[in-house]
Coordinates of C-alpha atoms in Angstrom, one line a residue:
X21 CA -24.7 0.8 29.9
X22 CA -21.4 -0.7 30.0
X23 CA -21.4 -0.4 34.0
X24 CA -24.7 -2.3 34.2
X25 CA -23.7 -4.8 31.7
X26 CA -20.4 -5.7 34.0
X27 CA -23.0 -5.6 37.1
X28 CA -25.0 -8.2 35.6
X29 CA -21.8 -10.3 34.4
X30 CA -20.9 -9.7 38.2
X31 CA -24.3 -11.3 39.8
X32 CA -24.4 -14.1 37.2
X33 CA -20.6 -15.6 38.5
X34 CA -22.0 -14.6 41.6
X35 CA -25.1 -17.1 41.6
X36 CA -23.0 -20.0 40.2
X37 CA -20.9 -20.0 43.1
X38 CA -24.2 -20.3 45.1
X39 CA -25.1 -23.6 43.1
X40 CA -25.3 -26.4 45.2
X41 CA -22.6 -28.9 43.4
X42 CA -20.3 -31.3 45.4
X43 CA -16.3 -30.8 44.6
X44 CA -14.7 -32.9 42.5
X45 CA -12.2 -34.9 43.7
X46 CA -8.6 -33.8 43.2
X47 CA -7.4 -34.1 39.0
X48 CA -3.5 -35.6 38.6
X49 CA -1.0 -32.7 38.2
X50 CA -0.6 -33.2 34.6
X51 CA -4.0 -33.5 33.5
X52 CA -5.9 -30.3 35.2
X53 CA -9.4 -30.4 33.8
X54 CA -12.2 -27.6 34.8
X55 CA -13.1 -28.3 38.5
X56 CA -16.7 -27.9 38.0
X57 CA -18.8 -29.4 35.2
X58 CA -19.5 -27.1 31.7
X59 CA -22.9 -27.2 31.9
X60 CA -23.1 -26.1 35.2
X61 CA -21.0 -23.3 34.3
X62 CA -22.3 -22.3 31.5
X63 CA -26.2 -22.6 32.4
X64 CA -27.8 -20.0 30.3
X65 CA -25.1 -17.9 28.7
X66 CA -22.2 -18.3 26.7
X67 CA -18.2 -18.6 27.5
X68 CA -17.1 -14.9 27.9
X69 CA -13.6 -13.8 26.8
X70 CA -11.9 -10.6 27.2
X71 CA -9.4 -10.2 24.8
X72 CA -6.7 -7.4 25.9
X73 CA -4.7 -5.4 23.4
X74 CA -7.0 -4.0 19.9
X75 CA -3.9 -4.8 17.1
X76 CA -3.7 -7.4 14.9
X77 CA -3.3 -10.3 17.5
X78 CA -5.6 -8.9 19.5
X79 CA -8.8 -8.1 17.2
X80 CA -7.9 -11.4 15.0
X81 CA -8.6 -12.9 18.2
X82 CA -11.6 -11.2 19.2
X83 CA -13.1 -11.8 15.5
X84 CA -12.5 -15.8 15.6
X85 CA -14.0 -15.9 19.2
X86 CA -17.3 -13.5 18.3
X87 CA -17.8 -15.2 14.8
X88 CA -17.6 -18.8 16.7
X89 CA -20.7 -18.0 19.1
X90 CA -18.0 -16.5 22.3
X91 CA -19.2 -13.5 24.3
X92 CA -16.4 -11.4 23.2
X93 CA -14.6 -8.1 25.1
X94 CA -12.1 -6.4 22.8
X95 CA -10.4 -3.7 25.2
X96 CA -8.3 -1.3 23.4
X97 CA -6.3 1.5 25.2
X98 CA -5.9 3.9 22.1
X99 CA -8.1 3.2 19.4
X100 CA -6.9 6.1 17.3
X101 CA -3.3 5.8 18.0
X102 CA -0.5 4.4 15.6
X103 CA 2.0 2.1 16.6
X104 CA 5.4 2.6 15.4
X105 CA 6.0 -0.1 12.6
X106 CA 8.0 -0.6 9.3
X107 CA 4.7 -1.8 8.0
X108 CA 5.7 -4.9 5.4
X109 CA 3.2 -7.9 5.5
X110 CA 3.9 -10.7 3.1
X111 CA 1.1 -11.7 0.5
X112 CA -0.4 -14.2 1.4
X113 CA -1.8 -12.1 4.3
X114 CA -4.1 -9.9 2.1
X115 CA -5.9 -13.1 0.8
X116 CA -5.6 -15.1 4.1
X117 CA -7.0 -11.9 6.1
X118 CA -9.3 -10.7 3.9
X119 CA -7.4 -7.3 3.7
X120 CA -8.6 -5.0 0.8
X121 CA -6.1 -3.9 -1.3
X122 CA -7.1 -0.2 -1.0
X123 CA -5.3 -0.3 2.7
X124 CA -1.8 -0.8 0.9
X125 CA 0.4 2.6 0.5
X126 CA 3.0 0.8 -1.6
X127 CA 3.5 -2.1 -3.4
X128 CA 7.1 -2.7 -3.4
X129 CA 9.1 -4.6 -5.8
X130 CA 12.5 -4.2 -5.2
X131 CA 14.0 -4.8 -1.8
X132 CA 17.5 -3.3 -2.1
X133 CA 20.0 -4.3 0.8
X134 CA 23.3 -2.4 1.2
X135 CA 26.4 -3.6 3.2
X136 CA 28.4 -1.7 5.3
X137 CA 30.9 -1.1 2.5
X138 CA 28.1 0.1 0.2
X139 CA 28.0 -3.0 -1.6
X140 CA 24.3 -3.1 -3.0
X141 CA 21.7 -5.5 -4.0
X142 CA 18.5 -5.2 -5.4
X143 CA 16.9 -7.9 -3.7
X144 CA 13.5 -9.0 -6.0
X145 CA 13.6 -6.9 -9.1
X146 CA 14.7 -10.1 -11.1
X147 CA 13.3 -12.9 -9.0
X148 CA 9.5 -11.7 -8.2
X149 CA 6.9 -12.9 -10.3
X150 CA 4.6 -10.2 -12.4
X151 CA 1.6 -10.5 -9.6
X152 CA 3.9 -10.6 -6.4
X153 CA 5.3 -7.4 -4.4
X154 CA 5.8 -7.0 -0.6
X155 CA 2.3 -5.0 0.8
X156 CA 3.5 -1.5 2.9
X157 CA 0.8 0.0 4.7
X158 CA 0.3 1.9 7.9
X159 CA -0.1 0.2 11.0
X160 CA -3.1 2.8 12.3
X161 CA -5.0 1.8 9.2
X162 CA -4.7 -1.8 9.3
X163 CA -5.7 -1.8 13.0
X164 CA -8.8 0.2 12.5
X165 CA -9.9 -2.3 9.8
X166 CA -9.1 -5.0 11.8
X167 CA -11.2 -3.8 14.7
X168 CA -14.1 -3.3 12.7
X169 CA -14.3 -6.7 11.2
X170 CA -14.4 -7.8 14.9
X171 CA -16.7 -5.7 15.8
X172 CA -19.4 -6.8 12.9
X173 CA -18.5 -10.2 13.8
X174 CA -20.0 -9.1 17.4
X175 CA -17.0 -8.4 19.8
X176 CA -17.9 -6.0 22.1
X177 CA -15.1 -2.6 21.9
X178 CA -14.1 -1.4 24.7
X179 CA -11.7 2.3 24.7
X180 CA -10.0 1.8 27.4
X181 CA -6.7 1.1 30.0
X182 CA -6.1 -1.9 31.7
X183 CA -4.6 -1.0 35.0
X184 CA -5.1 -4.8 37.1
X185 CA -5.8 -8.4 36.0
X186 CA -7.0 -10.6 38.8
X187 CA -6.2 -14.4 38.1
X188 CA -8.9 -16.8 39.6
X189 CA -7.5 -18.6 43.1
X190 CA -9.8 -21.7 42.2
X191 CA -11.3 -22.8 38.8
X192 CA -14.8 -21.7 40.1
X193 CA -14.0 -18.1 40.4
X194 CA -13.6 -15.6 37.1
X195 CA -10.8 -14.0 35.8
X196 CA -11.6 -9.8 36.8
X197 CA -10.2 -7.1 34.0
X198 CA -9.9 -3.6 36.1
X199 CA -10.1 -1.5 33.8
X200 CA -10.3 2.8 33.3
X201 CA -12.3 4.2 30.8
X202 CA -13.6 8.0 30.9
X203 CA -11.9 8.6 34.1
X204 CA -14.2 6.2 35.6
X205 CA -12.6 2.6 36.9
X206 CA -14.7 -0.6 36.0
X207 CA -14.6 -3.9 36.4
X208 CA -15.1 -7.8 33.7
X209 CA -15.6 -11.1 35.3
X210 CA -14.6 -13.3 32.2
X211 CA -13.9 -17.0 32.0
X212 CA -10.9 -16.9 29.4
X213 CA -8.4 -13.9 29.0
X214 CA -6.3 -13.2 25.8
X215 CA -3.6 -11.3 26.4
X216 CA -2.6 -9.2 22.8
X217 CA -1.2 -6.4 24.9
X218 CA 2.6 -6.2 23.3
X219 CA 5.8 -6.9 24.6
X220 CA 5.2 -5.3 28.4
X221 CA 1.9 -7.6 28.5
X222 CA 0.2 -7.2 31.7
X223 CA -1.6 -10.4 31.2
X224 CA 1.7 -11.9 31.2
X225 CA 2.9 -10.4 34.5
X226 CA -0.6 -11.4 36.0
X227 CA 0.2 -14.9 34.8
X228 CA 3.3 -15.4 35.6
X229 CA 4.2 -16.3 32.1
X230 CA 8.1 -15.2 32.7
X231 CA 10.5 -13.1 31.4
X232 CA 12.1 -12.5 28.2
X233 CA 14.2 -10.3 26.5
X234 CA 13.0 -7.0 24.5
X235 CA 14.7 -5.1 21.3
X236 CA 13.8 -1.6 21.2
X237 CA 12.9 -0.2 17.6
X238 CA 12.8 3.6 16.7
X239 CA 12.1 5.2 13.4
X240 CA 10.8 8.6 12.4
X241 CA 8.2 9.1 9.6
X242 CA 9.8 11.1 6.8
X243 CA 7.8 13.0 4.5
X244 CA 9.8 14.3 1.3
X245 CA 9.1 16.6 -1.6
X246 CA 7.7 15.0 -4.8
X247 CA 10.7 14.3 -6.9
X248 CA 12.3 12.2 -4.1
X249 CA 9.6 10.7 -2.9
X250 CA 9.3 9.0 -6.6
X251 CA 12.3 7.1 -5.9
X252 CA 10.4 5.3 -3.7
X253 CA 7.3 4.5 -5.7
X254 CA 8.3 0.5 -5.2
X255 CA 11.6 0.5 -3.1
X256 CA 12.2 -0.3 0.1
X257 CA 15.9 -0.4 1.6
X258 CA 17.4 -2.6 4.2
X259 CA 21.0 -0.7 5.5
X260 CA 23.3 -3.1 7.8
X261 CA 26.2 -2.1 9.4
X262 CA 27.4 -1.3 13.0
X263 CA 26.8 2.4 12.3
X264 CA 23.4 1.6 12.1
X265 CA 22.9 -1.7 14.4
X266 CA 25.2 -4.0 15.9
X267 CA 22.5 -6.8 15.9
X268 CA 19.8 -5.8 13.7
X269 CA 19.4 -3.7 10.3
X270 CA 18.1 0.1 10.0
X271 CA 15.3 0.6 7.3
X272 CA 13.5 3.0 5.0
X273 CA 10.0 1.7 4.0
X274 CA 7.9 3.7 1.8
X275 CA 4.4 5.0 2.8
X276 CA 1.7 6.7 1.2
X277 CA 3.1 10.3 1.2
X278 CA 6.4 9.6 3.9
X279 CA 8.9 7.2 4.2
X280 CA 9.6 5.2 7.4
X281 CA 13.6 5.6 8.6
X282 CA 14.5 3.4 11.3
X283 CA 16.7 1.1 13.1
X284 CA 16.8 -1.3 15.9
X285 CA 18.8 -3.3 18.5
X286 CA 18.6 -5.8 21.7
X287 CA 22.4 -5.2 22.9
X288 CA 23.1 -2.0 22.7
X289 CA 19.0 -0.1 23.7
X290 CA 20.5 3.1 25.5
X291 CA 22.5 4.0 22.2
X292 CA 19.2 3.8 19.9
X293 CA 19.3 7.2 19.0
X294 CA 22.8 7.1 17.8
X295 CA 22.4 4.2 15.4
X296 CA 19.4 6.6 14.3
X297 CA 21.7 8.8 13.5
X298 CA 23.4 6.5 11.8
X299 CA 20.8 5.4 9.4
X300 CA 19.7 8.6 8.6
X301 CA 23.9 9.6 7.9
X302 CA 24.0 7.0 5.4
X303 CA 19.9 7.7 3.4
X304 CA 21.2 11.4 3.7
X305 CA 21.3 12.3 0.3
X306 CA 18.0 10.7 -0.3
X307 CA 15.8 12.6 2.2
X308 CA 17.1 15.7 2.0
X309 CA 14.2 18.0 2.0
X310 CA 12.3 15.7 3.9
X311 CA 10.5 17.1 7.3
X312 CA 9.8 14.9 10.3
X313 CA 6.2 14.4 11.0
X314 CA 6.3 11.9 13.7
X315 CA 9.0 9.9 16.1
X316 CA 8.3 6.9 17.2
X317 CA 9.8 4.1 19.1
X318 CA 8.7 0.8 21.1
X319 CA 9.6 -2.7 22.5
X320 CA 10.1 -5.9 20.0
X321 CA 10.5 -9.2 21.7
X322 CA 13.3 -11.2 21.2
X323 CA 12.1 -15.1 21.2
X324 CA 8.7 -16.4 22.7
X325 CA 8.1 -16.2 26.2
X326 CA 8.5 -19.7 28.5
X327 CA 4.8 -20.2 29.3
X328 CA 1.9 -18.8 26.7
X329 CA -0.8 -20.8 28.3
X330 CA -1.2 -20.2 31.7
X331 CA -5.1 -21.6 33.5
X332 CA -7.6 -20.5 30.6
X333 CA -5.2 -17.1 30.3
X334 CA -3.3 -17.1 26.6
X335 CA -1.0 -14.3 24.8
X336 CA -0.9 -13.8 20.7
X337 CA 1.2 -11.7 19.4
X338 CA 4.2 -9.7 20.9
X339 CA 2.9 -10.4 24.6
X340 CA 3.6 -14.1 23.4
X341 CA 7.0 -13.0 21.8
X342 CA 5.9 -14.1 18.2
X343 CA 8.7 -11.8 16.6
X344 CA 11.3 -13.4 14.2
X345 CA 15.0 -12.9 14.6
X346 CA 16.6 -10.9 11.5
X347 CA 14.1 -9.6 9.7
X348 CA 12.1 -8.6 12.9
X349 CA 8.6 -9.5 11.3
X350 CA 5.9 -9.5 13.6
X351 CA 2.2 -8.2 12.3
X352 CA 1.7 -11.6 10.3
X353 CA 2.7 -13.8 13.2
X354 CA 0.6 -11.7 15.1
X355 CA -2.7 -11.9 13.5
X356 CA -2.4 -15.4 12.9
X357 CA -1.2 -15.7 16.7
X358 CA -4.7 -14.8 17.6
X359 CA -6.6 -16.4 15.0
X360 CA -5.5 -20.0 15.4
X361 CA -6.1 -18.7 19.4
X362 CA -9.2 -18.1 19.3
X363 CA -10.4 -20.4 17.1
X364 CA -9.0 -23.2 19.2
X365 CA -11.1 -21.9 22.3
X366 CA -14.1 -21.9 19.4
X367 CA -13.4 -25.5 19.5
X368 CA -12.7 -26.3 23.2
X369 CA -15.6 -24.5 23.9
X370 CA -17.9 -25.8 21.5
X371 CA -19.2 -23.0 19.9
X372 CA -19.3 -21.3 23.0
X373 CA -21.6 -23.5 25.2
X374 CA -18.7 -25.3 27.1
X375 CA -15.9 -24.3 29.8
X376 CA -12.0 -24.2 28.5
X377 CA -9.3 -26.1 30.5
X378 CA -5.8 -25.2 29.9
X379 CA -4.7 -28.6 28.5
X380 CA -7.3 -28.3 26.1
X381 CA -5.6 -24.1 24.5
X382 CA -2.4 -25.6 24.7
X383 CA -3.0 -28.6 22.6
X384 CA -5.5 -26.7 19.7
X385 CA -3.4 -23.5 19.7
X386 CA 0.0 -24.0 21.3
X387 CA 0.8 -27.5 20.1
X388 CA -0.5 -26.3 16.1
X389 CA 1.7 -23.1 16.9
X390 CA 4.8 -24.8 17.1
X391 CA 4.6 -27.4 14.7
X392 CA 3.6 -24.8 12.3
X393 CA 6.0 -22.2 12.8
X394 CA 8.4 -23.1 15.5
X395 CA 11.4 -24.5 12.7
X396 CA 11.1 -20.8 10.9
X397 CA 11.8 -19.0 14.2
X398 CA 14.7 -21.3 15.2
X399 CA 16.0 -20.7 11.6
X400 CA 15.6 -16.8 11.6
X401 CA 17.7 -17.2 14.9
X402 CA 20.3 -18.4 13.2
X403 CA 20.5 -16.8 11.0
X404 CA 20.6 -13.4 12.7
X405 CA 23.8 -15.2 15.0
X406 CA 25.5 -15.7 11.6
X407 CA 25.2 -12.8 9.6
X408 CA 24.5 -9.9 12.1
X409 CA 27.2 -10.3 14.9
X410 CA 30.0 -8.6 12.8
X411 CA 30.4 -6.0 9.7
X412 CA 32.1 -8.7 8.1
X413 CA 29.1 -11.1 8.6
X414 CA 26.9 -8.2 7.2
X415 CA 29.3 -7.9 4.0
X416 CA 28.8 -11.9 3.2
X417 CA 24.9 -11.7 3.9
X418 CA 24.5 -8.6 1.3
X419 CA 27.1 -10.6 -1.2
X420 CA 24.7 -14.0 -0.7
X421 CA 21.9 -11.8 -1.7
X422 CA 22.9 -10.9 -5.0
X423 CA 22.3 -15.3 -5.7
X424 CA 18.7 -15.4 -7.7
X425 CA 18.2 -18.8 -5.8
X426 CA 18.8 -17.0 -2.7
X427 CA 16.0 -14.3 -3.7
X428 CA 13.6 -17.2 -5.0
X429 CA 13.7 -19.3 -1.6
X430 CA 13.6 -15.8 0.5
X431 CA 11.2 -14.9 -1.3
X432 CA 8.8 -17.9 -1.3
X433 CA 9.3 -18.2 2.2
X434 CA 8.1 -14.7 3.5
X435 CA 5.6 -13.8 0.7
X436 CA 4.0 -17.4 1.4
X437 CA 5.2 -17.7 5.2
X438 CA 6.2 -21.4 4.4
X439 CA 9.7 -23.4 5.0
X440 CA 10.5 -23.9 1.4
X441 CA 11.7 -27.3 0.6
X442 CA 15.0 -26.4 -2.0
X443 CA 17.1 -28.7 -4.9
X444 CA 19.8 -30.1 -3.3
X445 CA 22.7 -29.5 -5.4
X446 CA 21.5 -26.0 -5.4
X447 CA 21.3 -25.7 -1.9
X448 CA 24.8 -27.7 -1.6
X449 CA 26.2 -25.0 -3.9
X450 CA 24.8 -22.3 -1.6
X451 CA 26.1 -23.1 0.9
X452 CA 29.4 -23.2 -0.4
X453 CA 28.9 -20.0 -1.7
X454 CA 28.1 -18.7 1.7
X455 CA 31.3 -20.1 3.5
X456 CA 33.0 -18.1 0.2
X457 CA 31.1 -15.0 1.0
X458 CA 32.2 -15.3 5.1
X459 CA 35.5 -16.1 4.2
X460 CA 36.0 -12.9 1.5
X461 CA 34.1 -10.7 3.7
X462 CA 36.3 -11.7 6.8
X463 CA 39.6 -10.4 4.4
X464 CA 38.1 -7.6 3.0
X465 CA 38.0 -6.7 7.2
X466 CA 41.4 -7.7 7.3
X467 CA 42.5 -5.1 4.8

């Protein structure tokens, strides 16, 4: 069935070309429009979109385009699989998403942070208000849900690899997905491709959408006896230290029966499993008993790539490089990566009936993108230059913790994924109180 429908799909780009339609003359560089009319293209049928990669980004995607009237291709390499991920979202997502609450493992309530000296904060206990926690679930379950709900809304699932991506030499000619499912290779004329397909996106490469650099993350899934696994009924921990990163932080999130133990880093990939060791040297005491029940690692992008919107080709998600600096957060950005995405070809295309120009994705989902969120990722790089270079930089970011403001404006920023506007004296004082912390932490180095 799925060869005959690509057949079909095949024949019908095949028969546009055949329509008799003189060529337009040439569009200014700036201002590339569709060189062929929409309702000449879209006699008949409706815009077709093959969306590549089946996580969040991806099957947010798919769901916007299939609800909003778009032929819809969801192609997923490993349905079943689980991608390694701590596995926080912040609040607002369950609401925003529609996510039910029975796909959350833990609710946590208490984020503790400790220094490389062992200094320790409970990040949250005091600040959080009595309905707000930090969501932990596993990524394997909130991917299957998500795939569903784009699959009722009428995206078409598709289990299997992409292995090519052939981009269109004129605006008349389809995009072609080559793809390899059940050992047999098959082929999807599309109009629009989404590329959700991670951090070593092929729809990038195919693009040309340029390079960037890539973090490498690795944890290990930890399942403990009872007793200790009660400890974390609604605690997470944050370790940072150059035992355990030189650039990032190593973790240990709470799951439904295990915990997630991790670490990650950009500078120094090839040591990973040494700063693993690392982590896991300094939770020691409190997964002792625990057995190992799956290792995992994978890429995290470092800062969005230089072109996202390439002809009527776009990437969501990690393919895009929607990752934050410091905290590393990514499956938020991601699902609302390909929401606002496809949603804004909803609109291009009217529902469906009308051909996409690349002018017209950059300026409904690229333009909104940036104005939306592009001051947050700037800021989460700075922060991660300030406080992460050094051990001493890591002592004054746990000690700036321990400030309730501090927690309160964290806080409200990542459960609500909004720049919090602050008081200004208080935020005068804190940052006096940060240049305090730098400066202690920088003697206590010293010493």
């Amino acid at each position: 069935m799925a060869t005959q429908t690509h057949l079909l799909l095949s024949s019908t780009f095949t028969s546009r070309r055949s329509l008799q339609i003189p060529p337009p003359s040439p569009p200014p560089p700036k201002q590339r429009k569709p060189s062929i009319t929409c309702a000449a293209r879209l006699s008949g049928r409706s815009l077709r979109v093959a969306v590549i990669g089946g996580g969040p980004a991806g099957s947010s995607a798919a769901a916007a385009l299939a609800a909003g009237g778009v032929e819809t291709y969801l192609i997923e390499r490993s349905p079943a699989g689980a991608k390694p991920c701590g596995g926080a979202i912040p609040l607002c997502m369950l609401e925003e998403f529609d996510i039910p609450s029975a796909l959350v493992d833990r609710s946590v309530r208490k984020m503790r942070i400790i220094s490389p000296s062992n200094l320790t904060v409970d990040f949250g206990s005091k600040t959080l208000k009595p309905h707000e926690h930090i969501p932990m679930l596993r990524r394997e379950v909130l991917d299957s849900f998500l795939r569903s709900r784009a699959q009722s809304n009428g995206a078409n699932l598709i289990s299997a690899l992409v292995t090519r991506l052939d981009v269109p030499s004129d605006d008349d000619d389809p995009y072609v997905v080559t793809y390899i499912s059940g050992n047999t290779k098959h082929t999807l004329p599309v109009d629009v491709v989404v590329g959700a397909d991670g951090a070593n996106s092929r729809v990038a490469r195919a693009i040309g959408a340029g390079e960037y650099s890539c973090a490498i993350a690795f944890q290990e899934r930890i399942r403990l006896p009872e007793r200790e696994m009660e400890a974390y009924e609604d605690l997470a921990e944050m370790y940072v230290g150059s035992d355990v990163s030189p650039d990032f932080y190593g973790w240990v999130f709470p799951k439904c029966d295990h915990v997630a133990v991790g670490t990650g880093t950009a500078s120094a990939k090839s040591k990973i499993k040494l700063f693993q060791s690392g982590i896991k040297k300094r939770v020691r005491d409190k997964i002792r008993g625990g057995v190992v029940i799956k290792v995992e690692a994978h890429p995290i992008p470092e800062h969005p790539r230089p072109r996202r919107v390439v002809g009527r080709a776009a990437l969501v998600g990690d393919a895009a490089g929607y990752v934050t600096k410091c905290a590393g957060e990514g499956i938020y950005f991601a699902a609302k990566s390909g929401r606002m995405c496809g949603e804004a070809i909803v609109r291009a295309s009217e529902g469906g009936r009308e051909m996409v120009g690349e002018e017209e994705v950059k300026m409904g989902y690229l333009k909104e993108w940036d104005e939306m969120y592009g001051g947050m990722f700037r800021f989460m790089d700075g922060l991660q230059r300030v406080f992460y270079g050094s051990d001493w930089g890591r002592e004054a970011l746990v000690e700036m913790c321990g400030d309730e403001y501090v927690q309160r404006m964290t806080f409200e920023s990542y459960l609500y994924k909004k720049m919090v506007r602050g008081s200004g004296w208080e935020d005068l004082r804190m940052g006096w109180n940060t240049l305090g912390s730098l400066v202690r932490a920088r003697i206590i180095e010293g010493v």
